Coordinates of N, CA and C in Angstrom, one line a residue:
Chain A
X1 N 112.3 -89.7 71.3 CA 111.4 -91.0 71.2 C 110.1 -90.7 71.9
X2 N 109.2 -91.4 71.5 CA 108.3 -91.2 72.1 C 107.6 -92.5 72.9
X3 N 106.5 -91.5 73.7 CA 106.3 -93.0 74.8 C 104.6 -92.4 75.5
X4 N 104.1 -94.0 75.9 CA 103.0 -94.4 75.8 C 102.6 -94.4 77.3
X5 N 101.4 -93.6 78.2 CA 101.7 -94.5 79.3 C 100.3 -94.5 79.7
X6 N 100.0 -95.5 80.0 CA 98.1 -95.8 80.7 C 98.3 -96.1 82.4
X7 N 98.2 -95.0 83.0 CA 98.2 -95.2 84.5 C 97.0 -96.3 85.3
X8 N 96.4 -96.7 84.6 CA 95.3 -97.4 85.3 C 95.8 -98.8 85.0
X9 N 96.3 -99.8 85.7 CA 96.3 -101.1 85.1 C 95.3 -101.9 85.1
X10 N 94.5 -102.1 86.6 CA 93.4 -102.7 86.6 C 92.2 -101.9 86.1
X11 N 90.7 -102.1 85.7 CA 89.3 -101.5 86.3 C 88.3 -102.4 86.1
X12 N 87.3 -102.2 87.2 CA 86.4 -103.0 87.3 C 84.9 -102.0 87.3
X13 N 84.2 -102.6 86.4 CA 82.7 -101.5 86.0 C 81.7 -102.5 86.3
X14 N 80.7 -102.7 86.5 CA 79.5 -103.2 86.3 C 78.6 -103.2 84.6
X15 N 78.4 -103.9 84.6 CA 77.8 -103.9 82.8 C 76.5 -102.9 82.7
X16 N 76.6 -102.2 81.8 CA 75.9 -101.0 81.4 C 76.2 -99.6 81.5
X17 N 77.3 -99.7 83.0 CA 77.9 -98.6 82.9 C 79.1 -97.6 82.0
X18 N 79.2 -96.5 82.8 CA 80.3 -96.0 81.3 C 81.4 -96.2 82.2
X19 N 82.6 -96.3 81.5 CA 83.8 -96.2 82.3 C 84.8 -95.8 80.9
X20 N 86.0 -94.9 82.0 CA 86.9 -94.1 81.1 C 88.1 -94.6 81.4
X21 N 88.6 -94.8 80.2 CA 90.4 -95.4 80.3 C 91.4 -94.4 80.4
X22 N 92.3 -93.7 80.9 CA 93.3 -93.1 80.4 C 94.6 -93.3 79.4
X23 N 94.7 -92.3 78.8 CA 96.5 -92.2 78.3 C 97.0 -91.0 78.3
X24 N 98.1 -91.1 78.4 CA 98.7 -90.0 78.0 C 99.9 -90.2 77.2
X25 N 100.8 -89.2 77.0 CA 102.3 -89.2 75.8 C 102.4 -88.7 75.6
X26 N 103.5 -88.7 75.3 CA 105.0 -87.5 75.1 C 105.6 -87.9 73.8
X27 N 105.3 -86.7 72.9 CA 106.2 -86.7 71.6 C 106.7 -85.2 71.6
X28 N 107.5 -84.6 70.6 CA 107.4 -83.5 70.1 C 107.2 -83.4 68.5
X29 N 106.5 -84.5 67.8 CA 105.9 -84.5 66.8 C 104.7 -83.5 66.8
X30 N 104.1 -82.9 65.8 CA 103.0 -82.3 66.0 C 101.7 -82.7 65.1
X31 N 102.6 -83.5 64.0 CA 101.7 -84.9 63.2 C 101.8 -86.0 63.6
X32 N 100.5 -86.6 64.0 CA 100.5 -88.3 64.2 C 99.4 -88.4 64.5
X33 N 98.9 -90.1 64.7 CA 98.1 -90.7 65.0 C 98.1 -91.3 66.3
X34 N 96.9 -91.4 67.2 CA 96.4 -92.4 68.0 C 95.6 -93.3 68.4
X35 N 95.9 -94.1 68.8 CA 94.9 -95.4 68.2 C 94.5 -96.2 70.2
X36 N 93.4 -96.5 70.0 CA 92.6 -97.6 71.0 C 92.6 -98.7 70.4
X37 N 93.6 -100.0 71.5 CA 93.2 -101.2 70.6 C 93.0 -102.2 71.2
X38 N 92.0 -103.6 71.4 CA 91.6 -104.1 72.2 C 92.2 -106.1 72.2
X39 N 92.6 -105.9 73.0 CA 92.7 -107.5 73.6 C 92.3 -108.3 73.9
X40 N 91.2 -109.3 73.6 CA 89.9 -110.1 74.8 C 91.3 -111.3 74.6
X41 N 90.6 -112.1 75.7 CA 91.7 -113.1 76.0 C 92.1 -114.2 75.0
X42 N 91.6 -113.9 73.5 CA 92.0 -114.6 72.2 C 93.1 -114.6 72.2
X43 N 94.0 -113.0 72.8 CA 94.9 -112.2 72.3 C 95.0 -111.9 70.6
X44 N 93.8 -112.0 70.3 CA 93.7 -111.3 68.8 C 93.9 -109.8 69.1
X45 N 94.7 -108.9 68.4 CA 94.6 -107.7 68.7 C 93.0 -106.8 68.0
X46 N 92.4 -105.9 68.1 CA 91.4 -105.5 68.0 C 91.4 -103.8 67.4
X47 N 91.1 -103.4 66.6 CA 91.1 -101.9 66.5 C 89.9 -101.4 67.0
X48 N 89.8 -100.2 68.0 CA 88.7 -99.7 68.3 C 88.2 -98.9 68.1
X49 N 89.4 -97.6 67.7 CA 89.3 -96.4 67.3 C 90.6 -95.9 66.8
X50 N 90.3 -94.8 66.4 CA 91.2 -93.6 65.6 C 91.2 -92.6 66.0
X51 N 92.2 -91.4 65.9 CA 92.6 -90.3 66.3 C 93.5 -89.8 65.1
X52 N 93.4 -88.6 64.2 CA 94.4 -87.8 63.8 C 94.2 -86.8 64.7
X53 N 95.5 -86.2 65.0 CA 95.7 -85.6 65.8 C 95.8 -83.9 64.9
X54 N 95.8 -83.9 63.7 CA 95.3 -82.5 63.2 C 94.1 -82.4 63.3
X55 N 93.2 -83.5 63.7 CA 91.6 -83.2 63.9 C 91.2 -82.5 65.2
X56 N 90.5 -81.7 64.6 CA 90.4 -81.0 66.7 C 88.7 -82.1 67.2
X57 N 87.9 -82.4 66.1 CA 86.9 -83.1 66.5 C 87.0 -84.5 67.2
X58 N 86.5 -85.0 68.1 CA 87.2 -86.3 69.0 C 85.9 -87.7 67.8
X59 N 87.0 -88.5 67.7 CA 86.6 -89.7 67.1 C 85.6 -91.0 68.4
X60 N 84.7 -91.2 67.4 CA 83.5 -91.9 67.9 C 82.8 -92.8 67.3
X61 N 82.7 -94.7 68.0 CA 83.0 -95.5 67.2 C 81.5 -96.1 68.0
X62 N 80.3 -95.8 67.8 CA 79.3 -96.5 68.4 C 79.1 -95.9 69.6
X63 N 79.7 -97.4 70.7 CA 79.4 -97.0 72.1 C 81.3 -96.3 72.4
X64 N 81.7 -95.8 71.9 CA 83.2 -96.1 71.7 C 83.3 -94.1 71.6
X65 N 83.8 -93.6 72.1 CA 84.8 -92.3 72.2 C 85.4 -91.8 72.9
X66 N 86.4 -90.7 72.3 CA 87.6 -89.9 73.0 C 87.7 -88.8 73.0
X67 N 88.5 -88.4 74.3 CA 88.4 -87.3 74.7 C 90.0 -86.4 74.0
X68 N 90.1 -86.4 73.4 CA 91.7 -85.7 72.9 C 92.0 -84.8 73.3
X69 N 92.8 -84.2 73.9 CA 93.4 -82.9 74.5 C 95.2 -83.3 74.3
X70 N 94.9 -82.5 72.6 CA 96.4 -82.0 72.4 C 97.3 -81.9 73.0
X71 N 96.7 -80.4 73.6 CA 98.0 -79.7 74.2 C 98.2 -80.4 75.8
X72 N 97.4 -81.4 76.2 CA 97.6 -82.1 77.3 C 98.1 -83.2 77.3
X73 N 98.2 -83.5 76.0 CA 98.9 -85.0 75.2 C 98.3 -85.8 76.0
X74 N 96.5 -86.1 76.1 CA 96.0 -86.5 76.3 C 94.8 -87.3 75.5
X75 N 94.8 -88.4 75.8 CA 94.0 -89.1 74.6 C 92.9 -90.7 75.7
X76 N 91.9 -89.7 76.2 CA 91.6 -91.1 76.7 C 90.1 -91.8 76.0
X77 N 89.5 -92.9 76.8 CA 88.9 -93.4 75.5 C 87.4 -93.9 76.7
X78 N 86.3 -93.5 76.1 CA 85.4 -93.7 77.1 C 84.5 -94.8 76.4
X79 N 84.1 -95.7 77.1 CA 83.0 -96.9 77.1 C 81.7 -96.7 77.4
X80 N 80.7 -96.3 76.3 CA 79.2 -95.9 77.1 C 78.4 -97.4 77.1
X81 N 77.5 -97.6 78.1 CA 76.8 -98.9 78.3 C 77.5 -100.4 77.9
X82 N 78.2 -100.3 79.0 CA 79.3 -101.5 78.8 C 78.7 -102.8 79.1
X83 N 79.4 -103.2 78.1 CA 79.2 -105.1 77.8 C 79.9 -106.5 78.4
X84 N 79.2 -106.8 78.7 CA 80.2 -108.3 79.1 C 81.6 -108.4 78.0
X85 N 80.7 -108.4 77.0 CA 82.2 -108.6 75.4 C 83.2 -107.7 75.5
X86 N 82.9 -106.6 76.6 CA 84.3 -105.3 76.2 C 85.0 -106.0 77.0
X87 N 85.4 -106.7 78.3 CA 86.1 -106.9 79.0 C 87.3 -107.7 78.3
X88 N 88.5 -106.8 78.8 CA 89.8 -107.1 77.6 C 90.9 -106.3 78.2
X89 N 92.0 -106.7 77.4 CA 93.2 -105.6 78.0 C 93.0 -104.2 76.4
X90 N 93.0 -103.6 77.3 CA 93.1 -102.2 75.8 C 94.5 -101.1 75.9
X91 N 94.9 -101.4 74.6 CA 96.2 -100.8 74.6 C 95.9 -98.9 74.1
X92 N 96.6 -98.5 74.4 CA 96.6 -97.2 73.9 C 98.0 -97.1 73.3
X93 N 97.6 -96.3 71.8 CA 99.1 -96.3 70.9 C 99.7 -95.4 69.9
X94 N 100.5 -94.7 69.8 CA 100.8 -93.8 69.0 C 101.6 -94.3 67.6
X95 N 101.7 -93.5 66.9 CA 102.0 -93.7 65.4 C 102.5 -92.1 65.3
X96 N 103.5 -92.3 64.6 CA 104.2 -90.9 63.6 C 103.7 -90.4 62.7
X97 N 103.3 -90.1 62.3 CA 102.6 -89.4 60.7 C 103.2 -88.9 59.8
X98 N 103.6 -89.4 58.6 CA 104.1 -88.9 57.5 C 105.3 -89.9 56.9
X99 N 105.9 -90.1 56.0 CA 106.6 -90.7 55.4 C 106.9 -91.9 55.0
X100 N 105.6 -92.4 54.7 CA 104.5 -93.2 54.8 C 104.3 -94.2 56.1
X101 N 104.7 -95.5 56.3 CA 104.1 -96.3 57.4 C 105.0 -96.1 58.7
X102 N 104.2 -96.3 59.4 CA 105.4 -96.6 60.7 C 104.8 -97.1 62.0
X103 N 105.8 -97.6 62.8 CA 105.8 -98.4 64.1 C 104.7 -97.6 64.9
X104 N 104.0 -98.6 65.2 CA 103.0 -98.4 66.9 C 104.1 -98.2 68.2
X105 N 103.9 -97.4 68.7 CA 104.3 -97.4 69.9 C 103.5 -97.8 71.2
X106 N 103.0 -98.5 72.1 CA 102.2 -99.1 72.9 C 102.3 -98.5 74.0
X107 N 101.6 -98.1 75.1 CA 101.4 -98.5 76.6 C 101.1 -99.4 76.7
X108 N 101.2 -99.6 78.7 CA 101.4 -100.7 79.1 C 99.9 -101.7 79.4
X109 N 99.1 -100.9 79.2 CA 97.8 -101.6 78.8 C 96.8 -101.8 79.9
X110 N 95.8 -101.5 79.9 CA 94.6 -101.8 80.7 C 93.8 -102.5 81.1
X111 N 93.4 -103.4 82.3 CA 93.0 -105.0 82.3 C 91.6 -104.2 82.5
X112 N 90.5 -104.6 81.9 CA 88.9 -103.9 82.2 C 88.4 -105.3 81.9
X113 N 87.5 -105.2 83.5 CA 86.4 -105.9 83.4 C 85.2 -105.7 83.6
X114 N 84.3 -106.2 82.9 CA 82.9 -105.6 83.2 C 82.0 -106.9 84.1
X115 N 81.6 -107.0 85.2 CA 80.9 -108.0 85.6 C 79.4 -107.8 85.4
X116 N 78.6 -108.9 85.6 CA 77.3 -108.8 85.2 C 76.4 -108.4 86.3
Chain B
X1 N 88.4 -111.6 52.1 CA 89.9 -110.8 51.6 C 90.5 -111.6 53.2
X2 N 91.2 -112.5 52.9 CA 91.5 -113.2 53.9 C 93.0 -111.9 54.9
X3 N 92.4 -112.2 56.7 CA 93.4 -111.8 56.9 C 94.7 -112.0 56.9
X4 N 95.3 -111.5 58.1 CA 96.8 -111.4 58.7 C 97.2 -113.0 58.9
X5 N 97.5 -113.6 58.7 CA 98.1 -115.1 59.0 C 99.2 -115.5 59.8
X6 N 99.4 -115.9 60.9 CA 100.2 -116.5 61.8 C 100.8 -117.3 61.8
X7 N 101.8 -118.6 61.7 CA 102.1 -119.8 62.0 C 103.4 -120.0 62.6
X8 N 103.7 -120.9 63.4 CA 102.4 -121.7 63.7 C 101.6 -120.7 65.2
X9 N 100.8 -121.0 65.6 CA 100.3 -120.6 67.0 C 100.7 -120.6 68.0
X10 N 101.5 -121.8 68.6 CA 102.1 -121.9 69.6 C 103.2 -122.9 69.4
X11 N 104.2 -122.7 69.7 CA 106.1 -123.1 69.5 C 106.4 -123.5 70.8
X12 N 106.8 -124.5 70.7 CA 107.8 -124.7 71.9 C 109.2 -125.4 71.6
X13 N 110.2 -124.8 72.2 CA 111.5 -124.8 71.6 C 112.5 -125.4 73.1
X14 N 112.9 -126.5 73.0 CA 114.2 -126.2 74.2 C 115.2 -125.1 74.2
X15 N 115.4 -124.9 74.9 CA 117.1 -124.1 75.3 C 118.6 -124.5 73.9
X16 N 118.7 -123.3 73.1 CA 119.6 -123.6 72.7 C 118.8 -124.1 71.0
X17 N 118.0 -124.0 70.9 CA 117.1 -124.3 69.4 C 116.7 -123.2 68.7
X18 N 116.6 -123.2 67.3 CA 116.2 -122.3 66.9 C 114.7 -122.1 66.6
X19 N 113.8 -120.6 66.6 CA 112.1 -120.7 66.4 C 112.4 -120.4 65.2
X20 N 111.4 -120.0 64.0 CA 110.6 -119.4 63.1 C 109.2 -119.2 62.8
X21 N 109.3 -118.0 62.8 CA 108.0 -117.5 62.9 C 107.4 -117.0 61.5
X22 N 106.3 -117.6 61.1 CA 106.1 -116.9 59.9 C 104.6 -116.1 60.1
X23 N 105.2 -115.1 58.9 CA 103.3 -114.1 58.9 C 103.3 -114.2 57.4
X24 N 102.4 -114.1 56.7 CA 101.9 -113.9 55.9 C 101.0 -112.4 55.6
X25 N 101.1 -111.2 54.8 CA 100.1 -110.0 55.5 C 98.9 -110.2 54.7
X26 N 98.2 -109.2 55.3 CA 97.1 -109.5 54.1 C 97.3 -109.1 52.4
X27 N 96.1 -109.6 51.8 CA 96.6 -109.6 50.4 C 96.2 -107.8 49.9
X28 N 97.3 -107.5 49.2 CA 97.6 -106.4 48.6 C 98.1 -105.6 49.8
X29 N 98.7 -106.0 50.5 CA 99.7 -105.2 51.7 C 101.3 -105.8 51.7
X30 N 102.1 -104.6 51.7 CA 103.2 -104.7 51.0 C 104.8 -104.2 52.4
X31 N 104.1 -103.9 53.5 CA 104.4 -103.7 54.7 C 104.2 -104.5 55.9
X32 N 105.3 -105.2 56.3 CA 105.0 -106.1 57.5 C 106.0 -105.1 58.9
X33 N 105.6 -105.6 60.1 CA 105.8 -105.4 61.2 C 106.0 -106.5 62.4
X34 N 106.5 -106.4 63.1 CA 106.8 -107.6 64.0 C 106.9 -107.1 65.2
X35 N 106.2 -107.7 66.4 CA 105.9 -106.9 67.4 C 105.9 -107.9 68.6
X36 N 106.6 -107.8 69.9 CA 107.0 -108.8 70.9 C 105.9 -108.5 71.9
X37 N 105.5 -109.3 72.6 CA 104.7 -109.4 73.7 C 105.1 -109.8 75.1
X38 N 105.6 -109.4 76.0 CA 105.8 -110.8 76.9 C 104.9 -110.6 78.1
X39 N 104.6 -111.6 79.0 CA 103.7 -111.3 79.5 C 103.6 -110.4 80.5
X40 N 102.0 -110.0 80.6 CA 101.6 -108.6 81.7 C 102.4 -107.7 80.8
X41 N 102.9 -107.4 79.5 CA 103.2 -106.1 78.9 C 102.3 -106.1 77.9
X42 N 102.7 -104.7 77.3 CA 102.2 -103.7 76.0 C 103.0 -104.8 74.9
X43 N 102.8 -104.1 73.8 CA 103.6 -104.5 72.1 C 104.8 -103.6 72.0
X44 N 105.8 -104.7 71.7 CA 107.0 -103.8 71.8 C 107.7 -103.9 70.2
X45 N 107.4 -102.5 69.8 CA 108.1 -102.9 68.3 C 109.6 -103.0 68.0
X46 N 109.2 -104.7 67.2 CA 111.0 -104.9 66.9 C 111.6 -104.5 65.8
X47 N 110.8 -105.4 64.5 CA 111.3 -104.4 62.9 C 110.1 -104.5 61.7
X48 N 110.0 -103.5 61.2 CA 109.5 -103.3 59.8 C 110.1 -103.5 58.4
X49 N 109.2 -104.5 57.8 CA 110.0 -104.4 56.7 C 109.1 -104.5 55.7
X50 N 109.6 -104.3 54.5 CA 108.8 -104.5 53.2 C 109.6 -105.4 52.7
X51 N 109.0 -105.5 51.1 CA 109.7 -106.5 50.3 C 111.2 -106.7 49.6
X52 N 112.2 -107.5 50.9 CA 113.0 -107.8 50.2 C 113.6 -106.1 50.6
X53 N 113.3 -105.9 51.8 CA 114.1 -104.7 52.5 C 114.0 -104.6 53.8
X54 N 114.9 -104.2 55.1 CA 114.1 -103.9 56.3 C 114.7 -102.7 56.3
X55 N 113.7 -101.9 56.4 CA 113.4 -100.5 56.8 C 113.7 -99.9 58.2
X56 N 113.3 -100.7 59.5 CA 113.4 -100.0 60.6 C 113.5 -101.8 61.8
X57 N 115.2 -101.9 62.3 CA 114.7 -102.7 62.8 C 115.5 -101.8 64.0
X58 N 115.2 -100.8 65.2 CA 115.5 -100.7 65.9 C 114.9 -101.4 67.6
X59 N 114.0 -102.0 67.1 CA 113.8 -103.1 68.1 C 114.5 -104.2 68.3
X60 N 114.9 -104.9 67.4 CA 115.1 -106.3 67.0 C 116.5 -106.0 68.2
X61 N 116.9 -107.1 69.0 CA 117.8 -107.5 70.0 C 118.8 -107.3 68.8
X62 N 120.0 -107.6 68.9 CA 121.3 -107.1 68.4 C 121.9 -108.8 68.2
X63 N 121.9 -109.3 69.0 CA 121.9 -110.6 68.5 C 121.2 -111.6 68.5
X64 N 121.2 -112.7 67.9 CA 120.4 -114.0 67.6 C 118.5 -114.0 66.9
X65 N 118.5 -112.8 66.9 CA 117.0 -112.3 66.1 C 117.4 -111.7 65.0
X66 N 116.4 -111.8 63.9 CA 116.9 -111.9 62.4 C 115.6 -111.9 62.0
X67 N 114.9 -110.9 60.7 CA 114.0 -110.9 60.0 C 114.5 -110.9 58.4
X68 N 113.4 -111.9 58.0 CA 113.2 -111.3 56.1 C 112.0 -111.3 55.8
X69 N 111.6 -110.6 54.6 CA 110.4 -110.5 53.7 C 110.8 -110.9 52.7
X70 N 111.1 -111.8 52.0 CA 111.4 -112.4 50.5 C 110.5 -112.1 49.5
X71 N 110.7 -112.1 48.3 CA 109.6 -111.1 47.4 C 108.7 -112.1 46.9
X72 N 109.2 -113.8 47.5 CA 108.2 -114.4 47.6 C 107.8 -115.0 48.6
X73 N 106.6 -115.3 49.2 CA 106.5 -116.1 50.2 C 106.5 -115.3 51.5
X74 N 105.9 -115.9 52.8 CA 106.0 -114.9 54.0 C 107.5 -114.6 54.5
X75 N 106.8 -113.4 55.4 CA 107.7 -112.9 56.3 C 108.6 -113.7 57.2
X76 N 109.6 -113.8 57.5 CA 110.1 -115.0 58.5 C 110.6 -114.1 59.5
X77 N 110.4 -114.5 61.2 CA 110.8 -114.1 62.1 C 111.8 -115.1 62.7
X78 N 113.2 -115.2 63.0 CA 114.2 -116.2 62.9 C 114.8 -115.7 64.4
X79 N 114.8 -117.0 65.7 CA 115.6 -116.8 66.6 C 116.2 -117.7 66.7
X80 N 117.5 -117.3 67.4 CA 118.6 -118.5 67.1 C 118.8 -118.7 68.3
X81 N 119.5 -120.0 69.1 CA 119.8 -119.9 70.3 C 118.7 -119.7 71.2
X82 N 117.5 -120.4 71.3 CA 116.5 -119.2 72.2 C 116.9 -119.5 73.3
X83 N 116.8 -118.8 74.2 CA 116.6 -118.7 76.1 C 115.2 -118.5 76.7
X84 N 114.8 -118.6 77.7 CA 114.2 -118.9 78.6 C 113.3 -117.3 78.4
X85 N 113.9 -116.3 78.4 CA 113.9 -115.1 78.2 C 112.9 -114.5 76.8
X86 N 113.1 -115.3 76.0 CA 112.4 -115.0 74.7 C 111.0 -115.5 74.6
X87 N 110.7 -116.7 75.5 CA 109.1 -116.9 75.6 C 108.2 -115.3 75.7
X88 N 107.8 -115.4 74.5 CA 106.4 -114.9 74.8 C 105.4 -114.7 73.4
X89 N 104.7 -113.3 73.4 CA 104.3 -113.6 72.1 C 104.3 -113.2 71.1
X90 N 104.5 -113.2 70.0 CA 105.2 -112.5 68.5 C 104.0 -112.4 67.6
X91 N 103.7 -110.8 67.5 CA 102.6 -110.6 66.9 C 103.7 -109.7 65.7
X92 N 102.7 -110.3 64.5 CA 103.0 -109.4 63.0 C 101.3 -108.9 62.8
X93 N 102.2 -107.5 62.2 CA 101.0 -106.8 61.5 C 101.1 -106.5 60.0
X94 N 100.2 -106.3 59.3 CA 101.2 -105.4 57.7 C 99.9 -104.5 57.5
X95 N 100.2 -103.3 56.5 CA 99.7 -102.3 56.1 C 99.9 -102.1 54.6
X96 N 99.0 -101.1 53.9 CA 99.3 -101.0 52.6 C 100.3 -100.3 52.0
X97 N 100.8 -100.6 51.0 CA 102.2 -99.8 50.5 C 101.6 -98.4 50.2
X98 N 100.4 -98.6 49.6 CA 100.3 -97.1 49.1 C 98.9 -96.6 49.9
X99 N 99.1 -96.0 50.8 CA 98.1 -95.6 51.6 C 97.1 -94.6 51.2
X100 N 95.8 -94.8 50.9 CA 94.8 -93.9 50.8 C 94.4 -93.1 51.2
X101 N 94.2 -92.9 52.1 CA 94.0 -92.0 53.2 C 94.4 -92.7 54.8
X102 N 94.0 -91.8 55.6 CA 94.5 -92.0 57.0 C 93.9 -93.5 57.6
X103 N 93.0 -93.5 56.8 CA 92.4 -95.2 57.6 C 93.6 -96.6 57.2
X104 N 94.5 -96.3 55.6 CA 94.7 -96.7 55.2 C 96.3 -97.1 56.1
X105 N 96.5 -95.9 57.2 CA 97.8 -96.6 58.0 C 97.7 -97.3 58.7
X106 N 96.6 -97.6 59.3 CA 96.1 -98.8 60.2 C 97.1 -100.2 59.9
X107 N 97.3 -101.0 60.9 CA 97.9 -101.5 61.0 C 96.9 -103.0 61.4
X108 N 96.9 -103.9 60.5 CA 96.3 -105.1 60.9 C 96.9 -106.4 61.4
X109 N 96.4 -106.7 62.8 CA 97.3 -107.7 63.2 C 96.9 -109.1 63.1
X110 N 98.1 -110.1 62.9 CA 97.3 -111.8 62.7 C 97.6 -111.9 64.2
X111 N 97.2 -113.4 64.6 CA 96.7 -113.6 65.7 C 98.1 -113.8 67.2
X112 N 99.0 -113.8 66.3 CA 100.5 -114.4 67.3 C 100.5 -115.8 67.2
X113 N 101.9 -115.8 67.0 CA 102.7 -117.4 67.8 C 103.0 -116.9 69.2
X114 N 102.5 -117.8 70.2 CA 102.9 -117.9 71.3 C 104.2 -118.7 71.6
X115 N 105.7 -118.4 71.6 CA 106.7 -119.1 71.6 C 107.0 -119.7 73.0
X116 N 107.3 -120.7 73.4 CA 107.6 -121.3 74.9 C 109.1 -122.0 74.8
X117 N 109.6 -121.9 75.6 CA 111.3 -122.1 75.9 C 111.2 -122.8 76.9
X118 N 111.4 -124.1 76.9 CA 111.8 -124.7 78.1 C 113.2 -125.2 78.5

């Protein structure tokens, strides 16, 4: 089985700065996906980014990218010139790859605030 | 292309009543998902199903939780008996049957029922 885990629960940044989320996970898959997804207190869920993990290039969504390290089963997700609007819980999430759809797996999630 | 659809938003159920949760997915998505929340956690996946099949319900509690996807009409998320314990929040997502490429496994989520047990 596999499993999700974001050691940082709280962070607090100042607006404009960068700040970096962790994850990490344990599969013995060597196909799948990872995903950044965001929570503002709507609790609408949010997609922020993508990861295939056959990609060795790290995925980049604006002010939005990640650092992937395979073989460290490391996947964290960095914030450049941060917003009042990013402050949210952000999940970090795995997916299986192949056979066609399948279950998210979640960590426990990140409370990030940015003050002004 | 209207999205993911929820109803209702927020539920409140005494002790001993049954919820229903419906999702609707988006149009031309043929895969639903159901996914628990409770508070201060992550999403915890319960079951996937398509049309008028469930595919994977190794989440789903063993008793008094119950999903369908009928070949018409939404998804139903069904608890029987609720407890005190089941408050929280029930997010569905769905995805397309026939995936395009890798963007295409993304999973889109509607907004939750927040269920409350008193």
């Amino acid at each position: 089985a596999q499993t999700v885990t974001q050691s940082q629960p709280e962070m607090s940044v100042q607006e404009a700065e960068t700040v970096t989320l962790s994850c990490t996970y344990d599969t013995s898959e060597s196909n799948y996906y990872l995903f950044w997804y965001k929570q503002p207190p709507s609790r609408q869920m949010i997609l922020v980014i993508r990861q295939e993990a056959y990609k060795q290039q790290n995925a980049t969504e604006n002010r939005f990218s990640v650092n992937f390290q395979k073989a460290a089963k490391s996947f964290s997700l960095k914030i450049s010139d941060s917003q009042l609007g990013d402050t949210a819980m952000y999940f970090c999430a795995f997916m299986k790859w192949g056979g066609g759809a399948q279950k998210l797996v979640f960590g426990q999630g990140t409370r990030l605030t940015i003050n002004p | 292309n209207a999205g993911v659809m929820q109803n209702p938003r927020h539920l409140v159920r005494r002790r001993g009543q049954e919820a229903r949760l419906r999702c609707s997915p988006m149009k031309g998505h043929s895969h639903v998902y159901w996914y628990r929340q409770l508070p201060e956690e992550g999403l915890k996946f319960m079951v996937y199903l398509q049309k008028e099949n469930i595919i994977d319900e190794s989440g789903m509690p063993k008793e008094r939780f119950s999903a369908e996807f009928p070949k018409e009409g939404p998804s139903i998320l069904r608890i029987q008996q609720v407890v005190r314990g089941d408050s929280a929040a029930y997010f569905c997502a769905s995805s397309p049957l026939f995936p395009k490429d890798s963007a295409s496994y993304e999973q889109y989520f509607g907004p939750g029922t927040r269920l409350t047990v008193t």
